Amino acid sequence: MAEAKGVLLPAYVVADESGSMAPYQRELGDGVASLCEGLRAEPMVAAKLRLAVLGFSDDVQVRLAVADMRTETTVPRLVIRGVTNYQAVFEDLLQRIPGDVKWLRGEGYRVHRPVVFLLSDGQPTDGSSWHAPHAELTDRDRTPTAPNIIACGLGDAWAQTMVKVATRPEFAFLAKSGTDVGRAISEFFHSLTMSLVASGHALNSANPQLVVNRPDQFTMAIDEVGR
């Protein structure tokens, strides 16, 4: 058997593009740009990651397909549109992640469990219809490539929803009450970049693990639920 080219961590940024995010389009754009620049500034880390950026509202649209940020020169652009359909998100990831992992393995890499960073400023507009695809996506028996999901809510997002979306209680965060949404978006992308850089470094250690940093101005959602 040929030796693997290396071990990769696929990372998906899934950003809410619904109409309520319109006042914060600049912060979203700046955040995505800073993420890309941050990974390009760490080529040794970027070599171990493959980044995808997805925008969601009525459906999911690819803003950046799984890419090596050492060579990717474009900056993904998020587009404000539609409502907040969570079902579309998890149905898309159910198809996308296994396909991407299969492709990366076909390219000669071993692949760590993927990670999804979801950012939303509102409640799902599709009721509970997202529960079934989410359950299938996160069930490691039914979906061997089931990702770790980090859920960050701001604006009108509820703590209970973020806890249900995240794959572990400590992976669910909610912007503190009264926090400026634009600032919270900036903090999310800063924390995301730091988490990916730290995770990339950890892949070299004897105990490779996913590192998740809580964004400033955010609290753990489980603490809000427990009140």
Backbone as JSON, one array per atom type, in Angstrom:
{
  "sequence": "MAEAKGVLLPAYVVADESGSMAPYQRELGDGVASLCEGLRAEPMVAAKLRLAVLGFSDDVQVRLAVADMRTETTVPRLVIRGVTNYQAVFEDLLQRIPGDVKWLRGEGYRVHRPVVFLLSDGQPTDGSSWHAPHAELTDRDRTPTAPNIIACGLGDAWAQTMVKVATRPEFAFLAKSGTDVGRAISEFFHSLTMSLVASGHALNSANPQLVVNRPDQFTMAIDEVGR",
  "N": [[0.84, -1.19, 0.0], [0.53, 2.22, -0.85], [2.3, 4.9, 0.75], [0.63, 7.3, 2.8], [0.0, 10.69, 1.77], [-0.21, 12.51, 3.75], [-1.96, 13.78, 6.68], [-5.14, 15.14, 6.88], [-7.31, 17.78, 8.02], [-10.54, 18.39, 7.36], [-12.34, 21.39, 7.19], [-15.3, 23.15, 7.66], [-16.88, 26.16, 7.13], [-19.92, 27.43, 7.86], [-22.06, 29.8, 7.06], [-24.63, 32.02, 8.0], [-26.65, 33.51, 5.67], [-29.01, 34.87, 5.61], [-31.68, 37.35, 5.35], [-31.67, 38.91, 7.68], [-29.05, 39.28, 8.29], [-28.15, 41.28, 6.75], [-27.44, 43.96, 7.68], [-24.91, 43.47, 8.53], [-23.15, 42.74, 6.61], [-20.67, 43.74, 5.84], [-19.03, 43.11, 8.01], [-19.18, 40.34, 7.88], [-17.9, 39.87, 5.42], [-15.37, 40.94, 5.95], [-14.62, 39.22, 8.0], [-14.44, 36.67, 6.76], [-12.38, 37.24, 4.98], [-10.27, 37.78, 6.76], [-9.99, 35.29, 7.94], [-9.08, 33.72, 5.77], [-6.66, 35.06, 5.22], [-5.36, 34.67, 7.64], [-4.91, 31.9, 7.67], [-3.31, 31.61, 5.42], [-1.08, 32.88, 6.32], [0.01, 31.04, 7.91], [1.5, 28.72, 6.72], [2.45, 26.12, 7.3], [0.52, 25.13, 8.95], [-1.76, 25.47, 7.36], [-1.23, 23.58, 5.45], [-2.17, 21.28, 6.53], [-4.85, 21.46, 6.6], [-8.05, 21.61, 5.01], [-10.12, 23.9, 3.68], [-13.52, 24.87, 3.52], [-16.09, 27.09, 2.52], [-19.38, 27.8, 3.11], [-22.47, 29.27, 2.29], [-25.63, 29.83, 3.75], [-29.18, 29.96, 3.4], [-32.2, 30.01, 2.1], [-31.3, 27.85, 0.75], [-28.23, 26.01, 0.35], [-25.23, 27.41, -0.65], [-22.17, 27.15, -2.37], [-19.42, 28.91, -1.44], [-16.74, 28.64, -1.26], [-15.2, 25.86, -2.37], [-13.86, 22.84, -0.93], [-10.59, 23.56, -0.14], [-7.04, 24.11, -0.52], [-5.47, 26.36, 1.35], [-2.98, 27.39, 0.97], [-2.56, 27.72, -1.66], [-4.85, 28.74, -2.69], [-6.22, 31.64, -4.0], [-8.4, 33.3, -4.1], [-10.94, 35.2, -2.37], [-13.65, 34.15, -0.56], [-17.03, 35.21, -1.08], [-19.76, 36.21, 0.73], [-23.31, 36.21, 0.34], [-26.17, 38.07, 0.87], [-29.43, 36.9, 1.4], [-32.76, 35.51, 1.3], [-34.23, 33.22, 3.78], [-33.86, 31.39, 6.93], [-32.97, 28.42, 6.71], [-32.49, 25.55, 8.26], [-32.75, 22.85, 7.67], [-31.91, 22.61, 5.04], [-29.2, 23.03, 5.39], [-28.22, 20.76, 6.85], [-28.99, 18.62, 5.28], [-27.48, 19.17, 3.03], [-24.84, 18.94, 4.05], [-24.85, 16.27, 4.72], [-24.59, 15.03, 2.28], [-22.38, 16.29, 1.18], [-20.05, 16.12, 2.9], [-19.28, 13.3, 3.21], [-18.67, 12.84, 0.51], [-16.58, 14.65, 0.0], [-14.63, 13.7, 1.79], [-14.17, 11.16, 0.75], [-13.08, 11.9, -1.69], [-10.72, 13.23, -0.89], [-9.35, 11.15, 0.33], [-9.02, 9.57, -1.9], [-7.14, 11.08, -3.16], [-4.93, 10.42, -1.83], [-4.61, 10.99, 0.89], [-4.81, 10.62, 4.47], [-7.62, 11.18, 6.59], [-8.79, 13.31, 9.1], [-11.54, 13.44, 11.45], [-14.07, 15.5, 10.17], [-14.74, 19.03, 10.74], [-17.28, 21.34, 11.54], [-18.08, 24.71, 11.52], [-20.65, 26.58, 12.49], [-22.44, 29.53, 11.97], [-25.03, 31.57, 13.03], [-27.67, 33.96, 13.05], [-30.26, 33.76, 13.82], [-33.42, 32.08, 14.53], [-34.19, 28.8, 13.23], [-36.16, 28.79, 10.3], [-37.59, 26.72, 9.4], [-38.91, 25.23, 11.25], [-38.98, 22.17, 13.0], [-37.94, 20.55, 11.08], [-35.33, 20.13, 10.49], [-34.26, 18.41, 12.29], [-34.19, 15.61, 11.74], [-32.33, 15.21, 9.45], [-30.1, 16.31, 10.72], [-29.74, 14.57, 12.87], [-29.06, 12.22, 11.51], [-26.73, 13.03, 10.23], [-24.96, 13.44, 12.35], [-24.75, 11.02, 13.59], [-22.56, 8.57, 14.23], [-22.59, 5.94, 13.54], [-24.39, 5.68, 11.42], [-23.38, 7.61, 9.75], [-20.29, 7.47, 9.0], [-18.37, 9.46, 8.58], [-19.18, 11.48, 10.21], [-19.31, 14.82, 11.31], [-17.63, 16.9, 13.79], [-19.5, 19.46, 15.27], [-19.49, 22.88, 15.73], [-21.39, 25.33, 17.13], [-22.42, 28.62, 16.8], [-24.3, 31.2, 18.0], [-25.99, 34.31, 17.52], [-27.58, 37.54, 17.84], [-30.94, 36.93, 17.25], [-30.79, 34.24, 17.75], [-31.37, 31.23, 19.64], [-30.26, 29.87, 22.74], [-30.93, 27.2, 23.32], [-31.28, 26.12, 20.79], [-28.7, 26.27, 19.69], [-27.35, 24.51, 21.34], [-28.59, 22.11, 20.63], [-27.77, 21.88, 18.01], [-24.95, 21.74, 18.11], [-22.39, 19.26, 18.5], [-21.35, 18.61, 20.93], [-21.97, 19.73, 24.27], [-20.16, 21.69, 25.1], [-19.41, 22.78, 22.74], [-21.17, 24.68, 21.92], [-22.09, 28.01, 21.55], [-23.14, 31.29, 22.54], [-23.74, 34.64, 21.75], [-23.14, 37.16, 24.14], [-25.73, 38.79, 25.95], [-26.77, 41.89, 24.69], [-24.49, 42.32, 23.25], [-22.91, 43.83, 20.5], [-23.88, 42.91, 17.28], [-22.33, 43.0, 14.95], [-19.75, 43.21, 16.02], [-19.67, 40.77, 17.36], [-19.67, 39.0, 15.21], [-17.17, 39.53, 14.1], [-15.57, 38.67, 16.23], [-16.21, 35.98, 16.21], [-15.03, 35.05, 13.79], [-12.37, 35.61, 14.32], [-11.86, 33.91, 16.5], [-12.41, 31.47, 15.28], [-10.33, 31.32, 13.38], [-8.13, 31.17, 15.13], [-8.73, 28.76, 16.39], [-8.52, 26.91, 14.3], [-5.83, 27.21, 13.61], [-4.6, 26.39, 15.99], [-5.56, 23.77, 16.12], [-4.41, 22.75, 13.84], [-1.68, 22.81, 14.54], [-1.83, 20.98, 16.62], [-2.24, 18.62, 15.31], [0.21, 17.66, 14.75], [1.12, 16.62, 17.08], [1.6, 14.08, 19.67], [-0.85, 13.5, 20.53], [-3.19, 14.13, 18.73], [-5.77, 16.52, 18.38], [-8.95, 18.19, 18.26], [-9.08, 21.64, 18.61], [-10.95, 24.05, 20.21], [-11.75, 27.32, 20.5], [-13.41, 29.56, 22.62], [-15.26, 32.25, 21.39], [-14.53, 35.7, 22.13], [-16.85, 37.77, 23.87], [-18.81, 35.91, 23.73], [-20.77, 33.39, 25.35], [-20.94, 30.14, 26.92], [-23.49, 28.24, 25.52], [-24.89, 26.3, 26.9], [-24.83, 27.15, 29.5], [-26.62, 29.26, 29.42], [-28.98, 27.92, 28.83], [-29.33, 26.54, 31.15], [-30.24, 28.36, 32.98]],
  "CA": [[0.0, 0.0, 0.0], [1.32, 3.45, -0.92], [2.29, 5.71, 1.97], [-0.25, 8.47, 2.7], [0.67, 11.97, 1.57], [-0.31, 13.24, 5.0], [-3.25, 13.71, 7.35], [-5.82, 16.42, 6.71], [-8.53, 18.11, 8.75], [-11.47, 19.21, 6.56], [-13.06, 22.36, 8.04], [-16.38, 23.81, 6.92], [-17.51, 27.34, 7.71], [-21.29, 27.51, 7.34], [-22.46, 31.12, 7.52], [-25.99, 32.47, 7.75], [-26.74, 34.61, 4.69], [-30.4, 35.31, 5.55], [-31.87, 38.79, 5.27], [-31.37, 39.61, 8.93], [-27.61, 39.54, 8.36], [-27.82, 42.36, 5.82], [-26.7, 45.1, 8.26], [-23.56, 43.06, 8.97], [-22.47, 42.14, 5.46], [-19.26, 44.14, 5.84], [-18.32, 42.31, 9.02], [-19.05, 38.97, 7.35], [-16.85, 39.87, 4.4], [-14.07, 41.15, 6.61], [-14.3, 38.02, 8.77], [-13.98, 35.63, 5.84], [-11.06, 37.64, 4.46], [-9.26, 37.62, 7.81], [-9.78, 33.85, 8.08], [-8.22, 33.27, 4.68], [-5.33, 35.63, 5.42], [-4.76, 34.04, 8.81], [-4.42, 30.57, 7.31], [-2.19, 31.77, 4.48], [0.08, 33.32, 7.11], [0.5, 29.85, 8.64], [1.51, 27.69, 5.67], [2.65, 24.78, 7.85], [-0.8, 24.74, 9.45], [-2.66, 25.38, 6.22], [-0.94, 22.33, 4.73], [-2.87, 20.17, 7.18], [-6.27, 21.78, 6.58], [-8.74, 21.92, 3.77], [-11.18, 24.8, 4.12], [-14.67, 25.14, 2.66], [-16.98, 28.14, 3.03], [-20.72, 27.62, 2.57], [-23.47, 30.23, 2.73], [-26.96, 29.2, 3.75], [-30.43, 30.68, 3.7], [-33.2, 29.07, 1.59], [-30.53, 26.67, 0.36], [-26.8, 26.14, 0.63], [-24.44, 27.73, -1.84], [-20.73, 27.01, -2.12], [-18.62, 30.12, -1.65], [-15.39, 28.12, -1.49], [-15.14, 24.41, -2.25], [-12.72, 22.39, -0.13], [-9.42, 24.14, -0.8], [-5.76, 24.26, 0.15], [-5.34, 27.81, 1.43], [-1.64, 27.82, 0.55], [-2.58, 28.0, -3.1], [-6.1, 29.41, -3.05], [-5.97, 33.08, -4.01], [-9.63, 34.08, -4.05], [-11.6, 35.39, -1.07], [-15.08, 33.84, -0.73], [-17.94, 36.35, -0.85], [-21.08, 35.8, 1.2], [-24.37, 36.97, -0.34], [-27.37, 38.13, 1.7], [-30.6, 36.43, 0.64], [-33.65, 34.5, 1.84], [-34.54, 32.96, 5.19], [-32.87, 30.62, 7.7], [-33.41, 27.03, 6.57], [-31.49, 24.63, 8.8], [-32.85, 21.55, 7.0], [-31.05, 22.67, 3.86], [-27.8, 22.92, 5.83], [-27.81, 19.42, 7.26], [-29.11, 17.75, 4.11], [-26.32, 19.43, 2.18], [-23.63, 18.38, 4.67], [-24.96, 14.81, 4.64], [-24.09, 14.62, 0.97], [-21.1, 16.93, 0.85], [-18.89, 15.7, 3.68], [-18.77, 11.99, 2.79], [-18.08, 12.95, -0.82], [-15.28, 15.32, 0.11], [-13.67, 12.8, 2.46], [-13.82, 10.12, -0.23], [-12.19, 12.51, -2.69], [-9.4, 13.47, -0.28], [-8.7, 9.84, 0.48], [-8.62, 9.16, -3.24], [-5.95, 11.86, -3.5], [-3.8, 9.83, -1.11], [-4.49, 11.5, 2.25], [-5.67, 10.18, 5.56], [-8.5, 12.32, 6.9], [-9.37, 13.41, 10.44], [-12.98, 13.72, 11.48], [-14.28, 16.89, 9.76], [-15.31, 19.96, 11.72], [-18.17, 22.35, 10.97], [-18.32, 25.9, 12.33], [-21.9, 27.18, 12.01], [-22.76, 30.85, 12.52], [-26.4, 31.96, 12.67], [-28.19, 35.05, 13.9], [-31.71, 33.64, 14.03], [-34.0, 30.76, 14.69], [-34.52, 28.16, 11.95], [-37.5, 29.11, 9.81], [-38.21, 25.47, 8.93], [-39.41, 24.47, 12.39], [-38.14, 21.06, 13.46], [-37.65, 19.66, 9.96], [-33.89, 19.88, 10.4], [-33.83, 17.44, 13.31], [-33.88, 14.29, 11.15], [-31.02, 15.18, 8.77], [-29.04, 16.58, 11.69], [-29.49, 13.33, 13.62], [-28.33, 11.27, 10.64], [-25.38, 13.57, 9.97], [-24.1, 13.36, 13.54], [-24.73, 9.64, 14.07], [-21.32, 8.01, 13.67], [-22.88, 4.61, 12.99], [-25.02, 5.86, 10.11], [-22.52, 8.47, 8.93], [-18.94, 7.29, 9.57], [-17.61, 10.72, 8.51], [-19.93, 12.48, 10.99], [-18.41, 15.89, 11.76], [-17.85, 17.69, 15.0], [-20.16, 20.72, 14.9], [-19.41, 23.99, 16.68], [-22.5, 26.21, 16.78], [-22.32, 29.95, 17.41], [-25.5, 31.97, 17.76], [-26.0, 35.71, 17.91], [-28.85, 38.16, 17.47], [-32.15, 36.27, 17.72], [-30.58, 32.8, 17.94], [-31.64, 30.75, 20.98], [-29.26, 28.98, 23.31], [-31.38, 25.8, 23.18], [-31.04, 25.68, 19.41], [-27.27, 26.07, 19.49], [-26.97, 23.28, 22.05], [-29.06, 20.97, 19.83], [-26.98, 21.8, 16.77], [-23.57, 21.35, 18.43], [-22.25, 17.84, 18.8], [-21.04, 18.5, 22.36], [-22.46, 20.96, 24.92], [-19.12, 22.72, 25.17], [-19.19, 23.32, 21.4], [-22.27, 25.59, 21.61], [-21.83, 29.33, 22.11], [-24.14, 32.32, 22.28], [-23.24, 35.99, 22.05], [-23.68, 37.71, 25.38], [-26.82, 39.74, 25.78], [-26.35, 43.27, 24.5], [-23.29, 42.42, 22.42], [-23.12, 44.29, 19.14], [-23.82, 41.76, 16.39], [-21.17, 43.13, 14.07], [-18.55, 42.87, 16.79], [-19.7, 39.33, 17.62], [-19.25, 38.31, 13.98], [-15.71, 39.67, 14.02], [-14.98, 37.8, 17.25], [-16.39, 34.6, 15.75], [-14.03, 34.69, 12.79], [-11.05, 35.61, 14.97], [-11.77, 32.67, 17.28], [-12.35, 30.38, 14.31], [-8.97, 31.26, 12.85], [-7.25, 30.68, 16.19], [-9.04, 27.34, 16.63], [-7.96, 26.1, 13.21], [-4.36, 27.23, 13.72], [-4.22, 25.54, 17.13], [-5.85, 22.38, 15.75], [-3.39, 22.36, 12.87], [-0.46, 22.49, 15.3], [-2.07, 19.78, 17.44], [-2.19, 17.43, 14.46], [1.6, 17.18, 14.76], [1.47, 16.12, 18.4], [1.32, 12.66, 19.91], [-2.28, 13.39, 20.86], [-3.9, 15.09, 17.87], [-7.13, 16.79, 18.84], [-9.59, 19.42, 17.81], [-9.02, 22.73, 19.58], [-12.06, 24.99, 20.0], [-11.64, 28.51, 21.36], [-14.66, 30.32, 22.75], [-15.08, 33.65, 20.96], [-14.81, 36.77, 23.09], [-18.22, 38.28, 23.81], [-19.73, 34.78, 23.68], [-20.8, 32.53, 26.51], [-21.36, 28.8, 26.55], [-24.95, 28.23, 25.42], [-25.46, 25.41, 27.92], [-25.02, 27.95, 30.71], [-27.84, 30.04, 29.24], [-30.1, 26.98, 28.91], [-29.5, 26.1, 32.53], [-30.72, 29.42, 33.87]],
  "C": [[0.88, 1.26, 0.0], [1.2, 4.23, 0.39], [1.41, 6.94, 1.76], [0.57, 9.74, 2.53], [0.72, 12.78, 2.87], [-1.7, 13.07, 5.58], [-3.89, 15.09, 7.31], [-7.01, 16.55, 7.65], [-9.42, 18.95, 7.83], [-12.28, 20.11, 7.5], [-14.07, 23.12, 7.18], [-16.89, 25.0, 7.73], [-18.87, 27.49, 7.06], [-21.91, 28.79, 7.9], [-23.88, 31.46, 7.09], [-25.97, 33.66, 6.8], [-28.15, 35.19, 4.63], [-30.49, 36.83, 5.67], [-31.5, 39.55, 6.53], [-29.88, 39.9, 9.1], [-27.19, 40.72, 7.48], [-27.06, 43.52, 6.47], [-25.24, 44.76, 8.58], [-22.75, 42.42, 7.84], [-20.98, 42.52, 5.44], [-18.46, 43.32, 6.83], [-18.15, 40.86, 8.56], [-17.93, 38.9, 6.32], [-15.47, 40.02, 5.0], [-13.64, 39.89, 7.38], [-13.78, 36.9, 7.89], [-12.59, 35.96, 5.32], [-9.98, 37.43, 5.51], [-8.97, 36.14, 8.07], [-8.81, 33.35, 7.01], [-6.79, 33.79, 4.85], [-4.61, 34.96, 6.58], [-4.2, 32.66, 8.5], [-3.25, 30.66, 6.33], [-0.93, 32.19, 5.21], [0.7, 32.17, 7.89], [0.57, 28.67, 7.66], [1.7, 26.28, 6.19], [1.33, 24.24, 8.4], [-1.76, 24.52, 8.28], [-2.46, 24.09, 5.44], [-1.74, 21.17, 5.29], [-4.39, 20.38, 7.18], [-6.78, 21.83, 5.15], [-10.0, 22.68, 4.18], [-12.27, 24.9, 3.06], [-15.51, 26.22, 3.32], [-18.32, 27.97, 2.32], [-21.61, 28.73, 3.12], [-24.83, 29.57, 2.71], [-28.05, 30.21, 4.04], [-31.54, 29.74, 3.26], [-32.55, 27.75, 1.2], [-29.08, 26.9, 0.76], [-26.06, 26.41, -0.67], [-22.96, 27.72, -1.47], [-20.04, 28.33, -2.43], [-17.15, 29.78, -1.84], [-15.46, 26.6, -1.31], [-13.87, 24.04, -1.48], [-11.4, 22.76, -0.83], [-8.21, 24.15, 0.11], [-5.46, 25.75, 0.17], [-3.92, 28.3, 1.13], [-1.64, 28.26, -0.91], [-3.84, 28.72, -3.55], [-5.91, 30.92, -2.94], [-7.24, 33.92, -3.91], [-10.13, 34.21, -2.61], [-13.09, 35.13, -1.27], [-15.93, 35.06, -0.38], [-19.3, 35.83, -0.45], [-22.13, 36.75, 0.63], [-25.64, 36.92, 0.51], [-28.6, 37.79, 0.86], [-31.47, 35.57, 1.55], [-33.8, 34.41, 3.35], [-33.51, 32.0, 5.8], [-33.29, 29.16, 7.74], [-32.32, 26.07, 7.05], [-31.55, 23.26, 8.11], [-31.92, 21.52, 5.78], [-29.59, 22.48, 4.24], [-27.42, 21.46, 6.07], [-28.01, 18.41, 6.15], [-27.91, 17.94, 3.18], [-25.07, 18.76, 2.76], [-23.65, 16.85, 4.64], [-24.43, 14.28, 3.32], [-22.64, 15.08, 0.76], [-19.92, 16.31, 1.59], [-18.41, 14.3, 3.3], [-18.11, 12.04, 1.41], [-16.71, 13.6, -0.78], [-14.23, 14.41, 0.74], [-13.22, 11.7, 1.49], [-12.83, 10.67, -1.26], [-10.78, 12.73, -2.11], [-8.64, 12.17, -0.08], [-8.22, 9.34, -0.88], [-7.38, 9.89, -3.72], [-4.73, 11.38, -2.72], [-3.61, 10.3, 0.31], [-5.29, 10.64, 3.24], [-6.43, 11.4, 6.06], [-9.01, 12.23, 8.33], [-10.87, 13.66, 10.34], [-13.21, 15.19, 11.14], [-14.88, 17.72, 10.89], [-16.12, 21.01, 10.97], [-18.3, 23.49, 11.98], [-19.54, 26.59, 11.76], [-22.15, 28.49, 12.74], [-24.15, 31.26, 12.07], [-26.87, 33.06, 13.61], [-29.68, 34.92, 14.16], [-32.14, 32.21, 14.25], [-34.26, 30.14, 13.32], [-35.95, 28.46, 11.56], [-38.23, 27.86, 9.33], [-38.66, 24.61, 10.11], [-38.45, 23.39, 12.85], [-37.72, 20.13, 12.33], [-36.16, 19.35, 9.83], [-33.42, 18.79, 11.36], [-33.41, 16.1, 12.69], [-32.55, 14.28, 10.39], [-29.86, 15.49, 9.72], [-28.69, 15.31, 12.46], [-28.71, 12.33, 12.78], [-26.9, 11.74, 10.4], [-24.45, 13.32, 11.15], [-24.04, 11.97, 14.17], [-23.54, 8.91, 13.43], [-21.5, 6.58, 13.16], [-23.46, 4.74, 11.58], [-24.15, 6.69, 9.17], [-21.1, 8.39, 9.49], [-18.09, 8.56, 9.53], [-18.31, 11.84, 9.27], [-18.99, 13.55, 11.54], [-18.64, 16.28, 13.21], [-18.47, 19.01, 14.56], [-20.02, 21.71, 16.05], [-20.47, 25.0, 16.24], [-22.38, 27.53, 17.54], [-23.55, 30.77, 17.02], [-25.35, 33.4, 18.23], [-27.35, 36.29, 17.48], [-30.03, 37.44, 18.09], [-31.99, 34.76, 17.91], [-30.82, 32.42, 19.41], [-30.54, 29.81, 21.45], [-29.65, 27.51, 23.12], [-31.08, 25.27, 21.78], [-29.55, 25.41, 19.18], [-26.8, 24.78, 20.18], [-27.41, 22.05, 21.25], [-28.22, 20.79, 18.57], [-25.57, 21.28, 17.05], [-23.51, 19.88, 18.82], [-21.8, 17.58, 20.23], [-21.49, 19.79, 23.03], [-21.42, 22.07, 24.94], [-18.75, 23.29, 23.79], [-20.28, 24.31, 21.0], [-22.04, 26.92, 22.32], [-22.93, 30.31, 21.7], [-23.55, 33.67, 22.64], [-23.92, 36.51, 23.3], [-24.76, 38.74, 25.08], [-26.27, 41.17, 25.67], [-25.12, 43.44, 23.65], [-23.65, 42.9, 21.01], [-22.91, 43.13, 18.17], [-22.6, 41.82, 15.47], [-19.88, 42.76, 14.78], [-18.5, 41.37, 17.06], [-19.27, 38.54, 16.4], [-17.73, 38.37, 13.85], [-15.02, 38.75, 15.02], [-15.09, 36.34, 16.84], [-15.28, 34.21, 14.78], [-12.62, 34.7, 13.39], [-10.84, 34.3, 15.74], [-11.66, 31.45, 16.37], [-10.94, 30.21, 13.76], [-8.01, 30.69, 13.89], [-7.48, 29.19, 16.46], [-8.43, 26.46, 15.55], [-6.43, 26.08, 13.27], [-3.91, 26.31, 14.85], [-4.46, 24.06, 16.8], [-4.81, 21.87, 14.76], [-2.08, 22.01, 13.55], [-0.63, 21.19, 16.08], [-2.0, 18.5, 16.61], [-0.79, 16.84, 14.43], [1.97, 16.5, 16.06], [1.17, 14.63, 18.53], [-0.15, 12.42, 20.2], [-3.07, 14.4, 20.02], [-5.34, 15.27, 18.31], [-7.63, 18.1, 18.27], [-9.53, 20.45, 18.93], [-10.12, 23.73, 19.24], [-11.93, 26.13, 21.01], [-12.99, 29.21, 21.42], [-14.41, 31.75, 22.3], [-15.31, 34.62, 22.12], [-16.22, 37.28, 22.84], [-19.26, 37.17, 23.67], [-19.67, 34.04, 25.02], [-21.18, 31.13, 26.06], [-22.89, 28.72, 26.59], [-25.58, 27.36, 26.5], [-25.67, 26.16, 29.23], [-26.29, 28.79, 30.63], [-29.08, 29.14, 29.38], [-30.4, 26.63, 30.36], [-30.06, 27.15, 33.47], [-32.21, 29.26, 34.17]]
}
